[in-house]
Short mmCIF file of C-alpha atoms and ligand atoms in Angstrom, two decimals:
data_model
loop_
_atom_site.label_atom_id
_atom_site.label_comp_id
_atom_site.label_asym_id
_atom_site.label_seq_id
_atom_site.Cartn_x
_atom_site.Cartn_y
_atom_site.Cartn_z
CA MET A 1 -41.98 -53.07 23.92
CA SER A 2 -44.66 -50.20 23.52
CA ILE A 3 -45.97 -49.21 27.08
CA ASN A 4 -49.88 -48.81 26.77
CA LYS A 5 -52.13 -47.86 29.74
CA ASN A 6 -52.27 -51.60 30.67
CA ASN A 7 -48.25 -51.72 31.88
CA LEU A 8 -47.31 -50.74 34.72
CA THR A 9 -44.78 -48.34 34.83
CA THR A 10 -42.03 -46.31 37.64
CA SER A 11 -42.85 -42.66 37.52
CA TRP A 12 -39.92 -42.77 34.63
CA GLY A 13 -41.90 -44.77 32.71
CA ALA A 14 -40.36 -47.73 32.50
CA PRO A 15 -42.06 -51.34 33.08
CA VAL A 16 -42.50 -52.32 36.15
CA GLY A 17 -41.22 -56.10 36.35
CA ASP A 18 -42.86 -57.10 39.64
CA ASN A 19 -44.74 -55.05 42.15
CA GLN A 20 -45.46 -58.13 44.51
CA ASN A 21 -41.98 -58.86 45.81
CA SER A 22 -38.99 -56.88 46.84
CA MET A 23 -36.15 -57.48 45.08
CA THR A 24 -33.73 -59.72 47.86
CA ALA A 25 -30.84 -62.15 48.01
CA GLY A 26 -32.77 -65.55 47.81
CA SER A 27 -36.00 -66.01 49.15
CA ARG A 28 -35.26 -65.02 52.81
CA GLY A 29 -33.42 -61.52 51.74
CA PRO A 30 -31.62 -59.20 52.49
CA THR A 31 -33.54 -56.79 50.45
CA LEU A 32 -31.24 -55.11 47.77
CA ILE A 33 -31.16 -51.10 47.76
CA GLN A 34 -30.80 -51.90 43.65
CA ASP A 35 -34.49 -52.37 43.95
CA VAL A 36 -35.30 -49.29 42.46
CA HIS A 37 -38.75 -49.20 42.11
CA LEU A 38 -39.15 -50.41 45.91
CA LEU A 39 -37.32 -47.14 46.84
CA GLU A 40 -38.85 -44.89 44.61
CA LYS A 41 -42.49 -46.11 46.02
CA LEU A 42 -41.61 -46.04 49.62
CA ALA A 43 -39.85 -42.64 49.42
CA HIS A 44 -42.70 -41.34 46.99
CA PHE A 45 -45.16 -42.63 49.89
CA ASN A 46 -43.42 -40.37 52.50
CA ARG A 47 -43.93 -37.46 50.71
CA GLU A 48 -47.96 -37.62 49.64
CA ARG A 49 -48.84 -35.21 52.07
CA VAL A 50 -48.57 -31.45 51.47
CA PRO A 51 -49.17 -29.07 54.66
CA GLU A 52 -52.88 -28.84 54.96
CA ARG A 53 -54.37 -25.39 55.25
CA VAL A 54 -53.87 -24.09 58.96
CA VAL A 55 -57.33 -22.99 58.75
CA HIS A 56 -60.08 -24.50 56.74
CA ALA A 57 -58.06 -27.62 56.44
CA LYS A 58 -61.49 -29.68 56.23
CA GLY A 59 -63.34 -29.13 53.13
CA ALA A 60 -64.95 -30.28 49.57
CA GLY A 61 -64.93 -29.11 46.18
CA ALA A 62 -67.51 -29.01 43.11
CA HIS A 63 -67.08 -27.27 39.68
CA GLY A 64 -70.10 -25.50 37.68
CA PHE A 65 -70.82 -22.24 36.36
CA PHE A 66 -72.10 -18.56 37.02
CA GLU A 67 -74.70 -17.13 34.60
CA VAL A 68 -75.21 -13.45 34.48
CA THR A 69 -79.11 -12.49 35.30
CA ASN A 70 -79.34 -8.76 35.79
CA ASP A 71 -77.22 -6.08 33.81
CA VAL A 72 -74.75 -4.40 36.63
CA THR A 73 -72.77 -2.94 34.01
CA LYS A 74 -73.32 0.70 35.24
CA TYR A 75 -71.65 -0.42 38.07
CA THR A 76 -68.61 -2.64 36.76
CA LYS A 77 -66.33 -3.40 33.37
CA ALA A 78 -65.80 -7.06 34.95
CA LYS A 79 -66.17 -8.69 31.18
CA PHE A 80 -67.74 -12.03 33.10
CA LEU A 81 -70.44 -9.64 34.21
CA SER A 82 -70.65 -8.06 30.93
CA GLU A 83 -74.18 -9.21 29.55
CA VAL A 84 -77.12 -11.15 30.81
CA GLY A 85 -76.96 -14.88 29.77
CA LYS A 86 -73.22 -14.83 30.05
CA ARG A 87 -71.26 -17.93 31.38
CA THR A 88 -68.23 -18.36 33.54
CA PRO A 89 -66.73 -21.55 34.67
CA VAL A 90 -66.33 -21.97 38.35
CA PHE A 91 -64.97 -23.94 41.26
CA VAL A 92 -66.25 -23.83 44.79
CA ARG A 93 -64.45 -24.90 48.24
CA PHE A 94 -66.71 -25.14 50.93
CA SER A 95 -64.80 -25.96 54.56
CA THR A 96 -65.02 -25.73 58.47
CA VAL A 97 -62.44 -23.24 60.04
CA ALA A 98 -60.62 -24.34 63.05
CA GLY A 99 -60.68 -28.24 62.47
CA GLU A 100 -57.81 -30.31 60.94
CA SER A 101 -58.36 -31.87 57.30
CA GLY A 102 -59.63 -35.20 58.75
CA SER A 103 -61.74 -33.68 61.43
CA ALA A 104 -65.83 -33.68 61.57
CA ASP A 105 -68.06 -31.62 59.00
CA THR A 106 -70.95 -31.08 61.49
CA VAL A 107 -69.16 -28.83 63.85
CA ARG A 108 -70.24 -25.45 65.22
CA ASP A 109 -67.86 -23.06 62.99
CA PRO A 110 -68.37 -20.95 60.31
CA ARG A 111 -68.02 -22.24 56.70
CA GLY A 112 -65.91 -21.05 54.06
CA PHE A 113 -67.43 -20.19 50.91
CA ALA A 114 -64.59 -19.93 48.03
CA VAL A 115 -65.40 -19.66 44.49
CA LYS A 116 -62.76 -19.28 41.71
CA PHE A 117 -64.17 -18.06 38.67
CA TYR A 118 -62.32 -18.74 35.28
CA THR A 119 -63.01 -15.50 33.55
CA GLU A 120 -61.56 -14.29 30.34
CA GLU A 121 -59.66 -11.97 31.91
CA GLY A 122 -57.84 -14.10 34.22
CA ASN A 123 -59.27 -16.06 37.30
CA TYR A 124 -61.39 -13.71 40.02
CA ASP A 125 -61.56 -15.29 43.62
CA LEU A 126 -64.51 -14.74 45.89
CA VAL A 127 -63.02 -16.13 48.98
CA GLY A 128 -66.22 -15.78 51.67
CA ASN A 129 -67.60 -17.46 54.46
CA ASN A 130 -71.06 -18.73 55.13
CA THR A 131 -71.53 -15.50 57.48
CA PRO A 132 -71.58 -12.02 56.29
CA VAL A 133 -69.21 -10.70 59.33
CA PHE A 134 -66.08 -11.88 61.24
CA PHE A 135 -64.92 -11.94 64.71
CA ILE A 136 -62.56 -9.47 64.45
CA ARG A 137 -61.50 -6.78 62.31
CA ASP A 138 -58.07 -6.16 62.09
CA ALA A 139 -55.33 -8.63 60.44
CA ILE A 140 -52.91 -8.48 63.27
CA LYS A 141 -55.33 -10.38 65.78
CA PHE A 142 -55.90 -13.10 63.31
CA PRO A 143 -52.87 -15.64 64.53
CA ASP A 144 -53.89 -15.15 68.07
CA PHE A 145 -57.72 -15.50 67.32
CA ILE A 146 -57.13 -18.90 65.47
CA HIS A 147 -54.28 -19.92 68.45
CA SER A 148 -57.56 -19.48 70.82
CA GLN A 149 -59.88 -21.74 68.61
CA LYS A 150 -57.28 -24.48 68.27
CA ARG A 151 -55.76 -26.95 70.80
CA HIS A 152 -54.11 -26.35 73.68
CA PRO A 153 -50.39 -26.03 73.59
CA GLN A 154 -50.02 -28.82 76.46
CA THR A 155 -52.90 -30.87 76.57
CA HIS A 156 -53.52 -31.06 72.55
CA LEU A 157 -56.82 -30.51 73.53
CA LYS A 158 -59.93 -27.97 72.16
CA ASN A 159 -60.31 -25.21 74.95
CA PRO A 160 -63.32 -23.60 75.54
CA THR A 161 -61.69 -21.28 78.54
CA ALA A 162 -58.89 -20.00 75.61
CA VAL A 163 -62.04 -19.42 72.83
CA TRP A 164 -64.18 -17.43 75.74
CA ASP A 165 -61.08 -15.73 77.26
CA PHE A 166 -60.20 -14.04 73.93
CA TRP A 167 -63.93 -13.53 72.78
CA SER A 168 -64.82 -11.65 75.90
CA LEU A 169 -61.57 -9.49 75.77
CA SER A 170 -62.32 -8.57 72.02
CA PRO A 171 -66.08 -7.16 72.06
CA GLU A 172 -66.15 -6.38 68.35
CA SER A 173 -66.30 -10.29 68.17
CA LEU A 174 -69.97 -10.28 69.60
CA HIS A 175 -72.01 -10.21 66.40
CA GLN A 176 -70.29 -13.02 64.66
CA VAL A 177 -70.19 -15.08 68.31
CA THR A 178 -73.88 -14.72 68.35
CA ILE A 179 -74.42 -15.95 64.41
CA LEU A 180 -71.68 -18.74 65.27
CA MET A 181 -73.97 -19.70 68.54
CA SER A 182 -77.39 -19.64 66.93
CA ASP A 183 -78.76 -22.33 64.45
CA ARG A 184 -76.94 -21.06 61.80
CA GLY A 185 -73.42 -22.29 63.19
CA ILE A 186 -74.15 -25.66 62.20
CA PRO A 187 -75.33 -25.93 58.67
CA ALA A 188 -77.42 -29.36 57.70
CA THR A 189 -75.35 -29.55 54.41
CA TYR A 190 -72.90 -27.11 52.38
CA ARG A 191 -75.87 -26.89 50.14
CA HIS A 192 -78.41 -25.00 52.59
CA MET A 193 -76.27 -22.31 53.55
CA HIS A 194 -75.84 -18.98 52.10
CA GLY A 195 -72.18 -17.35 51.36
CA PHE A 196 -70.95 -13.81 51.70
CA GLY A 197 -67.96 -11.63 50.42
CA SER A 198 -67.99 -10.58 54.06
CA HIS A 199 -65.65 -7.87 53.20
CA THR A 200 -66.41 -4.40 51.41
CA PHE A 201 -65.32 -4.55 47.81
CA LYS A 202 -64.91 -1.89 45.01
CA TRP A 203 -66.71 -2.25 41.59
CA VAL A 204 -65.73 0.22 39.15
CA ASN A 205 -67.44 0.76 35.70
CA ALA A 206 -65.99 1.67 32.04
CA LYS A 207 -66.08 5.28 33.16
CA GLY A 208 -63.76 4.82 35.99
CA GLU A 209 -66.86 5.61 38.45
CA GLY A 210 -66.48 3.35 41.61
CA VAL A 211 -69.04 2.13 44.17
CA TRP A 212 -68.57 0.20 47.06
CA ILE A 213 -70.36 -3.16 47.13
CA LYS A 214 -71.05 -6.51 49.53
CA TYR A 215 -71.34 -9.80 48.00
CA HIS A 216 -74.51 -12.44 48.84
CA PHE A 217 -74.96 -15.52 47.66
CA LYS A 218 -78.22 -17.01 48.54
CA THR A 219 -78.88 -20.57 48.39
CA GLU A 220 -81.85 -21.80 46.52
CA GLN A 221 -82.11 -25.09 48.13
CA GLY A 222 -83.46 -23.05 51.28
CA ILE A 223 -81.63 -22.65 54.78
CA LYS A 224 -81.64 -25.85 56.76
CA ASN A 225 -79.55 -26.38 60.28
CA LEU A 226 -78.77 -29.13 62.79
CA THR A 227 -79.28 -28.98 66.21
CA GLU A 228 -76.28 -29.82 68.56
CA GLU A 229 -77.55 -32.97 69.47
CA VAL A 230 -78.05 -34.19 65.47
CA ALA A 231 -74.64 -32.68 64.82
CA ARG A 232 -72.97 -34.56 67.53
CA ARG A 233 -74.28 -37.84 66.28
CA ILE A 234 -73.62 -37.53 62.61
CA ALA A 235 -69.88 -36.06 63.95
CA GLY A 236 -69.45 -39.74 65.36
CA GLU A 237 -71.30 -41.73 62.98
CA ASN A 238 -69.96 -39.87 59.63
CA PRO A 239 -67.60 -37.25 60.08
CA ASP A 240 -67.51 -36.54 56.36
CA TYR A 241 -71.33 -36.12 56.13
CA HIS A 242 -71.32 -32.71 54.29
CA THR A 243 -68.60 -33.71 51.84
CA GLU A 244 -70.73 -37.02 50.90
CA ASP A 245 -73.79 -35.14 50.94
CA LEU A 246 -72.31 -32.82 48.20
CA PHE A 247 -70.77 -35.52 46.07
CA ASN A 248 -73.75 -37.53 45.80
CA ALA A 249 -76.37 -34.34 45.40
CA ILE A 250 -74.07 -33.91 42.11
CA LYS A 251 -73.65 -37.19 41.03
CA ASN A 252 -77.48 -37.85 41.39
CA GLY A 253 -78.09 -34.81 39.26
CA ASP A 254 -79.51 -32.59 42.22
CA PHE A 255 -77.32 -29.61 41.12
CA PRO A 256 -76.87 -26.86 43.98
CA SER A 257 -77.45 -23.23 43.09
CA TRP A 258 -77.31 -19.90 44.80
CA LYS A 259 -78.35 -16.43 43.52
CA LEU A 260 -76.01 -13.79 43.86
CA TYR A 261 -76.60 -10.22 44.89
CA VAL A 262 -74.75 -7.08 45.71
CA GLN A 263 -75.64 -4.18 48.21
CA ILE A 264 -74.57 -0.89 46.34
CA MET A 265 -72.88 1.83 48.45
CA PRO A 266 -71.97 5.57 46.70
CA LEU A 267 -68.28 5.98 47.61
CA GLU A 268 -69.05 9.16 49.43
CA ASP A 269 -71.63 7.22 51.97
CA ALA A 270 -68.75 5.68 53.36
CA ASN A 271 -67.79 8.96 55.13
CA THR A 272 -71.11 9.15 56.92
CA TYR A 273 -72.73 5.77 57.21
CA ARG A 274 -73.69 5.08 61.16
CA PHE A 275 -71.08 2.08 61.28
CA ASP A 276 -67.71 1.64 59.04
CA PRO A 277 -68.14 0.16 56.00
CA PHE A 278 -64.78 -0.95 56.36
CA ASP A 279 -65.56 -2.88 59.63
CA VAL A 280 -65.91 -6.71 58.60
CA THR A 281 -67.95 -7.03 62.23
CA LYS A 282 -70.61 -5.22 60.48
CA VAL A 283 -73.37 -5.57 58.18
CA TRP A 284 -74.91 -2.76 56.15
CA SER A 285 -78.87 -2.78 56.75
CA GLN A 286 -80.72 -4.17 53.65
CA LYS A 287 -82.87 -1.06 54.25
CA ASP A 288 -80.27 1.32 53.32
CA TYR A 289 -78.54 -0.90 50.53
CA PRO A 290 -81.04 -3.33 49.01
CA LEU A 291 -79.87 -6.46 47.40
CA ILE A 292 -79.45 -6.15 44.10
CA GLU A 293 -79.62 -8.91 41.62
CA VAL A 294 -76.53 -10.25 40.03
CA GLY A 295 -76.51 -13.87 38.59
CA ARG A 296 -76.77 -17.36 39.39
CA MET A 297 -73.91 -20.13 40.09
CA VAL A 298 -74.82 -23.86 39.86
CA LEU A 299 -72.35 -26.76 40.55
CA ASN A 300 -72.82 -29.50 38.50
CA ARG A 301 -69.81 -31.54 38.32
CA ASN A 302 -67.68 -33.30 41.05
CA PRO A 303 -63.73 -33.37 40.99
CA GLU A 304 -62.26 -36.20 39.48
CA ASN A 305 -59.33 -36.36 42.01
CA TYR A 306 -59.55 -35.01 45.54
CA PHE A 307 -56.06 -34.10 45.85
CA ALA A 308 -55.34 -32.59 42.66
CA GLU A 309 -58.66 -30.44 42.25
CA VAL A 310 -59.74 -29.44 45.94
CA GLU A 311 -56.15 -29.97 47.92
CA GLN A 312 -54.15 -27.97 45.65
CA ALA A 313 -57.06 -25.51 44.77
CA THR A 314 -55.44 -22.04 45.90
CA PHE A 315 -58.03 -18.81 46.61
CA SER A 316 -56.93 -15.26 47.41
CA PRO A 317 -58.97 -12.15 47.71
CA GLY A 318 -55.92 -10.64 45.73
CA THR A 319 -56.94 -12.43 42.55
CA LEU A 320 -58.78 -9.84 41.24
CA VAL A 321 -59.83 -8.55 37.59
CA PRO A 322 -60.19 -5.15 36.07
CA GLY A 323 -63.80 -3.67 37.35
CA ILE A 324 -63.12 -5.09 40.89
CA ASP A 325 -61.31 -3.70 43.29
CA VAL A 326 -60.51 -3.97 46.94
CA SER A 327 -61.68 -1.80 49.88
CA PRO A 328 -59.36 -0.38 52.68
CA ASP A 329 -61.08 -2.80 55.10
CA LYS A 330 -57.79 -4.01 57.37
CA MET A 331 -58.69 -7.69 57.18
CA LEU A 332 -59.07 -7.93 53.40
CA GLN A 333 -55.65 -6.05 53.23
CA GLY A 334 -54.27 -8.21 55.65
CA ARG A 335 -55.46 -11.25 53.46
CA LEU A 336 -53.65 -9.90 50.27
CA PHE A 337 -50.75 -10.96 51.48
CA ALA A 338 -51.43 -13.82 53.72
CA TYR A 339 -53.19 -15.82 50.96
CA HIS A 340 -50.68 -16.73 48.17
CA ASP A 341 -47.90 -16.66 50.67
CA ALA A 342 -49.91 -19.81 52.40
CA HIS A 343 -50.21 -21.15 48.74
CA ARG A 344 -46.55 -20.75 47.78
CA TYR A 345 -45.43 -22.39 51.31
CA ARG A 346 -48.19 -25.12 51.36
CA VAL A 347 -48.46 -25.70 47.32
CA GLY A 348 -45.24 -23.97 45.55
CA VAL A 349 -44.25 -21.07 43.81
CA ASN A 350 -45.95 -21.85 40.83
CA HIS A 351 -49.19 -22.93 42.45
CA GLN A 352 -51.28 -20.97 39.87
CA ALA A 353 -49.89 -22.86 37.03
CA LEU A 354 -51.43 -26.06 38.50
CA PRO A 355 -54.49 -27.09 35.97
CA ILE A 356 -56.77 -26.43 38.88
CA ASN A 357 -55.82 -23.05 39.73
CA ARG A 358 -54.57 -22.13 35.84
CA PRO A 359 -56.68 -19.20 34.13
CA ARG A 360 -58.66 -20.11 30.93
CA ASN A 361 -56.72 -16.95 29.25
CA GLN A 362 -53.00 -16.85 28.41
CA VAL A 363 -50.68 -16.00 31.24
CA ASN A 364 -48.20 -13.50 29.81
CA ASN A 365 -45.47 -11.81 32.01
CA TYR A 366 -41.64 -12.20 32.99
CA GLN A 367 -42.07 -14.70 35.92
CA ARG A 368 -39.64 -17.22 35.42
CA ASP A 369 -38.13 -20.62 37.23
CA GLY A 370 -39.06 -22.03 40.91
CA GLN A 371 -39.60 -25.11 41.73
CA MET A 372 -42.12 -27.29 39.82
CA ARG A 373 -42.06 -25.09 36.92
CA PHE A 374 -43.68 -27.88 34.26
CA ASP A 375 -45.03 -25.69 31.95
CA ASP A 376 -42.60 -24.04 28.97
CA ASN A 377 -41.25 -21.47 31.49
CA GLY A 378 -41.60 -18.96 28.43
CA GLY A 379 -39.37 -20.78 26.47
CA SER A 380 -37.07 -18.84 24.39
CA SER A 381 -39.09 -15.39 24.78
CA VAL A 382 -37.82 -12.36 25.87
CA TYR A 383 -37.52 -12.59 29.68
CA TYR A 384 -37.42 -8.73 31.20
CA GLU A 385 -39.10 -5.73 30.66
CA PRO A 386 -39.19 -2.94 29.25
CA ASN A 387 -37.57 -4.78 26.38
CA SER A 388 -37.01 -3.87 22.25
CA PHE A 389 -38.43 -7.26 21.32
CA GLY A 390 -42.12 -6.89 21.25
CA GLY A 391 -42.66 -8.44 24.88
CA PRO A 392 -46.06 -8.07 26.34
CA THR A 393 -46.38 -4.60 28.05
CA GLU A 394 -48.87 -3.05 30.61
CA SER A 395 -52.37 -1.94 30.13
CA PRO A 396 -52.58 1.58 31.91
CA GLU A 397 -56.55 1.65 31.70
CA HIS A 398 -56.55 -1.48 33.82
CA LYS A 399 -54.79 -0.05 36.65
CA PRO A 400 -56.99 -0.58 40.09
CA SER A 401 -59.13 2.77 40.51
CA ALA A 402 -57.11 5.43 42.74
CA TYR A 403 -58.97 6.53 45.76
CA PRO A 404 -57.82 9.46 48.44
CA VAL A 405 -56.15 8.64 51.29
CA SER A 406 -55.31 10.71 54.53
CA GLY A 407 -54.16 10.32 58.01
CA MET A 408 -50.62 10.08 59.70
CA ALA A 409 -48.81 6.43 59.38
CA ASP A 410 -49.57 4.75 62.78
CA SER A 411 -51.04 1.82 64.50
CA VAL A 412 -54.66 3.26 64.68
CA ALA A 413 -57.62 1.66 65.97
CA TYR A 414 -61.16 1.86 64.56
CA ASP A 415 -62.82 4.98 65.57
CA LYS A 416 -66.36 3.52 66.00
CA ASP A 417 -66.69 1.20 68.64
CA ASP A 418 -70.14 0.27 68.83
CA HIS A 419 -70.09 -3.59 69.10
CA TYR A 420 -73.86 -4.10 70.70
CA THR A 421 -76.45 -2.13 68.37
CA GLN A 422 -76.21 -5.22 65.57
CA ALA A 423 -75.68 -7.92 68.03
CA GLY A 424 -78.62 -6.91 70.00
CA ASP A 425 -80.59 -6.56 66.71
CA LEU A 426 -79.62 -10.20 65.78
CA TYR A 427 -80.97 -11.31 68.98
CA ARG A 428 -84.08 -9.30 68.76
CA LEU A 429 -84.88 -10.67 65.29
CA LEU A 430 -84.49 -14.56 66.62
CA SER A 431 -87.66 -16.01 67.32
CA GLU A 432 -88.27 -17.25 70.98
CA GLU A 433 -87.40 -20.97 69.78
CA GLU A 434 -84.39 -19.90 68.26
CA ARG A 435 -82.99 -17.49 71.04
CA THR A 436 -83.75 -20.73 73.57
CA ARG A 437 -81.03 -22.56 71.38
CA LEU A 438 -78.64 -19.86 71.13
CA ILE A 439 -79.00 -19.58 74.93
CA GLN A 440 -78.59 -23.32 75.23
CA ASN A 441 -75.63 -23.41 73.10
CA ILE A 442 -73.82 -20.49 74.49
CA VAL A 443 -74.11 -22.24 78.33
CA ASN A 444 -73.54 -25.42 76.96
CA SER A 445 -70.14 -24.04 75.44
CA MET A 446 -68.98 -21.72 78.47
CA LYS A 447 -69.79 -24.01 81.24
CA PRO A 448 -66.04 -26.09 81.33
CA VAL A 449 -64.80 -22.08 81.49
CA GLU A 450 -61.83 -22.22 83.92
CA LYS A 451 -62.95 -18.63 85.15
CA ASP A 452 -66.13 -16.87 86.52
CA GLU A 453 -64.13 -13.91 85.78
CA ILE A 454 -63.98 -14.43 81.88
CA LYS A 455 -67.76 -16.18 81.69
CA LEU A 456 -69.00 -12.30 83.73
CA ARG A 457 -67.03 -10.36 81.32
CA GLN A 458 -68.61 -12.29 78.45
CA ILE A 459 -72.05 -12.10 79.86
CA GLN A 460 -71.64 -8.13 80.23
CA HIS A 461 -71.33 -8.10 76.37
CA PHE A 462 -74.28 -10.02 75.72
CA TYR A 463 -76.09 -7.66 78.45
CA LYS A 464 -75.01 -4.85 76.80
CA ALA A 465 -76.16 -6.22 73.48
CA ASP A 466 -79.58 -6.82 74.81
CA PRO A 467 -80.58 -7.19 78.40
CA GLU A 468 -82.48 -10.37 78.15
CA TYR A 469 -79.92 -12.01 76.25
CA GLY A 470 -77.26 -11.25 79.37
CA ARG A 471 -79.84 -12.29 81.42
CA ARG A 472 -80.61 -15.45 80.03
CA VAL A 473 -77.05 -16.28 79.74
CA ALA A 474 -76.49 -15.43 83.06
CA GLU A 475 -79.09 -17.93 84.83
CA GLY A 476 -78.13 -20.75 82.41
CA LEU A 477 -74.37 -20.61 84.05
CA GLY A 478 -75.46 -19.68 87.60
CA LEU A 479 -74.11 -16.47 87.62
CA PRO A 480 -75.46 -12.82 88.56
CA VAL A 481 -75.40 -10.29 85.77
CA PRO A 482 -72.57 -8.07 87.07
CA GLU A 483 -73.44 -4.55 87.19
FE1 HDE B 1 -58.97 -16.73 55.42
N1 HDE B 1 -57.11 -17.72 55.19
N2 HDE B 1 -57.95 -15.31 56.54
N3 HDE B 1 -60.59 -15.62 55.93
N4 HDE B 1 -59.87 -18.07 54.55
C1 HDE B 1 -57.06 -18.86 54.83
O1 HDE B 1 -55.60 -19.75 52.68
C2 HDE B 1 -56.43 -15.26 56.57
C3 HDE B 1 -60.99 -14.59 56.61
C4 HDE B 1 -60.90 -17.85 54.35
O2 HDE B 1 -61.13 -23.20 50.22
C5 HDE B 1 -55.72 -19.57 54.49
O3 HDE B 1 -54.59 -21.79 51.72
C6 HDE B 1 -56.33 -13.96 57.46
C7 HDE B 1 -62.11 -13.98 56.23
C8 HDE B 1 -61.67 -19.33 53.03
O4 HDE B 1 -59.05 -22.86 50.19
C9 HDE B 1 -55.21 -18.47 55.23
C10 HDE B 1 -56.98 -13.78 57.81
C11 HDE B 1 -62.69 -14.87 55.58
C12 HDE B 1 -60.34 -20.33 53.54
C13 HDE B 1 -56.14 -17.79 55.42
C14 HDE B 1 -58.16 -14.47 57.28
C15 HDE B 1 -61.45 -16.08 55.45
C16 HDE B 1 -59.37 -19.45 54.08
C17 HDE B 1 -55.41 -20.90 55.18
C18 HDE B 1 -57.53 -12.03 58.68
C19 HDE B 1 -63.92 -14.77 55.03
C20 HDE B 1 -60.16 -21.38 52.58
C21 HDE B 1 -54.87 -21.39 54.14
C22 HDE B 1 -56.93 -11.30 58.10
C23 HDE B 1 -64.25 -13.59 54.62
C24 HDE B 1 -60.07 -21.56 51.03
C25 HDE B 1 -55.23 -21.04 52.75
C26 HDE B 1 -60.07 -22.61 50.46
C27 HDE B 1 -58.24 -19.50 53.84
C28 HDE B 1 -55.69 -16.34 56.20
C29 HDE B 1 -59.72 -14.11 57.83
C30 HDE B 1 -62.21 -17.05 54.61
C31 HDE B 1 -54.04 -18.53 55.95
C32 HDE B 1 -54.71 -13.83 57.38
C33 HDE B 1 -62.41 -12.69 57.14
C34 HDE B 1 -62.92 -19.64 52.83
O5 HDE B 1 -53.84 -17.95 53.93
#
């Protein structure tokens, strides 16, 4: 029999005789263990779920392209940025942070904004959020921070007391908390929000000269947000509202797009700038370092299969190409370990060989074997280096750029601790209506907190950012503004 696409087969390709009835002794059974088709179906079904992402579990993805619109070659030698008009395929995944993979899209939460550029020099991953800063600035705090955002170990319920206890004891979070509690905390869709690399990275040009940079993706759909009330209603009516919106927009040819800009900081400014440029809870003033256009990203193709493309997509800030290096930002440094470690656990050690993650260019290295090694595993080619058999060798000209380091090997805090100026500046930038909604959102969120001590501690932080900010939250909670 020649098998064709109309023939139902087992996973080993043999035709299936009966997919309606288990094999049994007579019509009433018992079921026969020799029904290997039944056994395989049930066993595979038990193993269909891979572990969800420990954060950013709920998400949606799409394919598209990035096109260079400005000459930035004086700053970076990255080939995909080497000439105006050059196009590079991309895959993007948007996500919420704290919710599980079945949770609602329209929650108050930062949004993941992860871009995989399939460049001719390997993949480049820009794994950011829809916010230019983050709650914390040292990777060592991340597991605790996420614990405080997730479910209580006894009740399995979200726990505002933990959320505000952690934030009130981590004043560096104030800037991002203000953004989260503002209108931008609930984007109307994934299409109507900006994206940011958040961290400082380094661009290096063909002469080996470097600059510090920060990435900004500006939505061309305009910023649109949901109020708390509307978001709550939608969360109940259609928990997959953002997922559905993105899919339908692309299906209907309404392709979302973003303009990419960078801020450029000369290397030497890092030592004198009034904020630590490697502190991801802080932004760089655009007056000091204006936005420079780089290109445009358009998403124009939906995934064919959600699991294969969105669930199995693996991003890492450590997936870098020549011309783009990391900075000493302690959060970024921690992420360089965490992402591929998470992927090895969640998807498998050969996750980068999966179609959605595989680079477009040839992969030549001496990594062999490991589970699910479904490519040729290097065939009979030489499998160690150095060797006398013409195997692939390193390209010294593409070593990451060297930079001076100093100081004692020690557990050291940042030496700049102004967590109030930028949060206060943001508060003072808001209109009266935006401030009123911000205060109401904070009061609604803090009301269930069990201990006044936590509320009073947090009010002090709001007050230090701006006295009106602190006073209005205190009034909303019926508490005094602490001395
Ligand atoms: Fe993540 N983060 N993160 N994160 N993150 C993950 O990777 C982590 C941070 C971000 O659509 C995980 O596959 C650490 C900042 C996005 O697949 C994990 C720290 C920013 C996504 C992980 C941070 C992000 C993730 C979860 C503190 C914005 C989804 C499972 C040092 C600049 C990517 C996984 C996608 C996913 C670790 C903080 C963005 C565990 C340790 C800051 C968009 O590897």
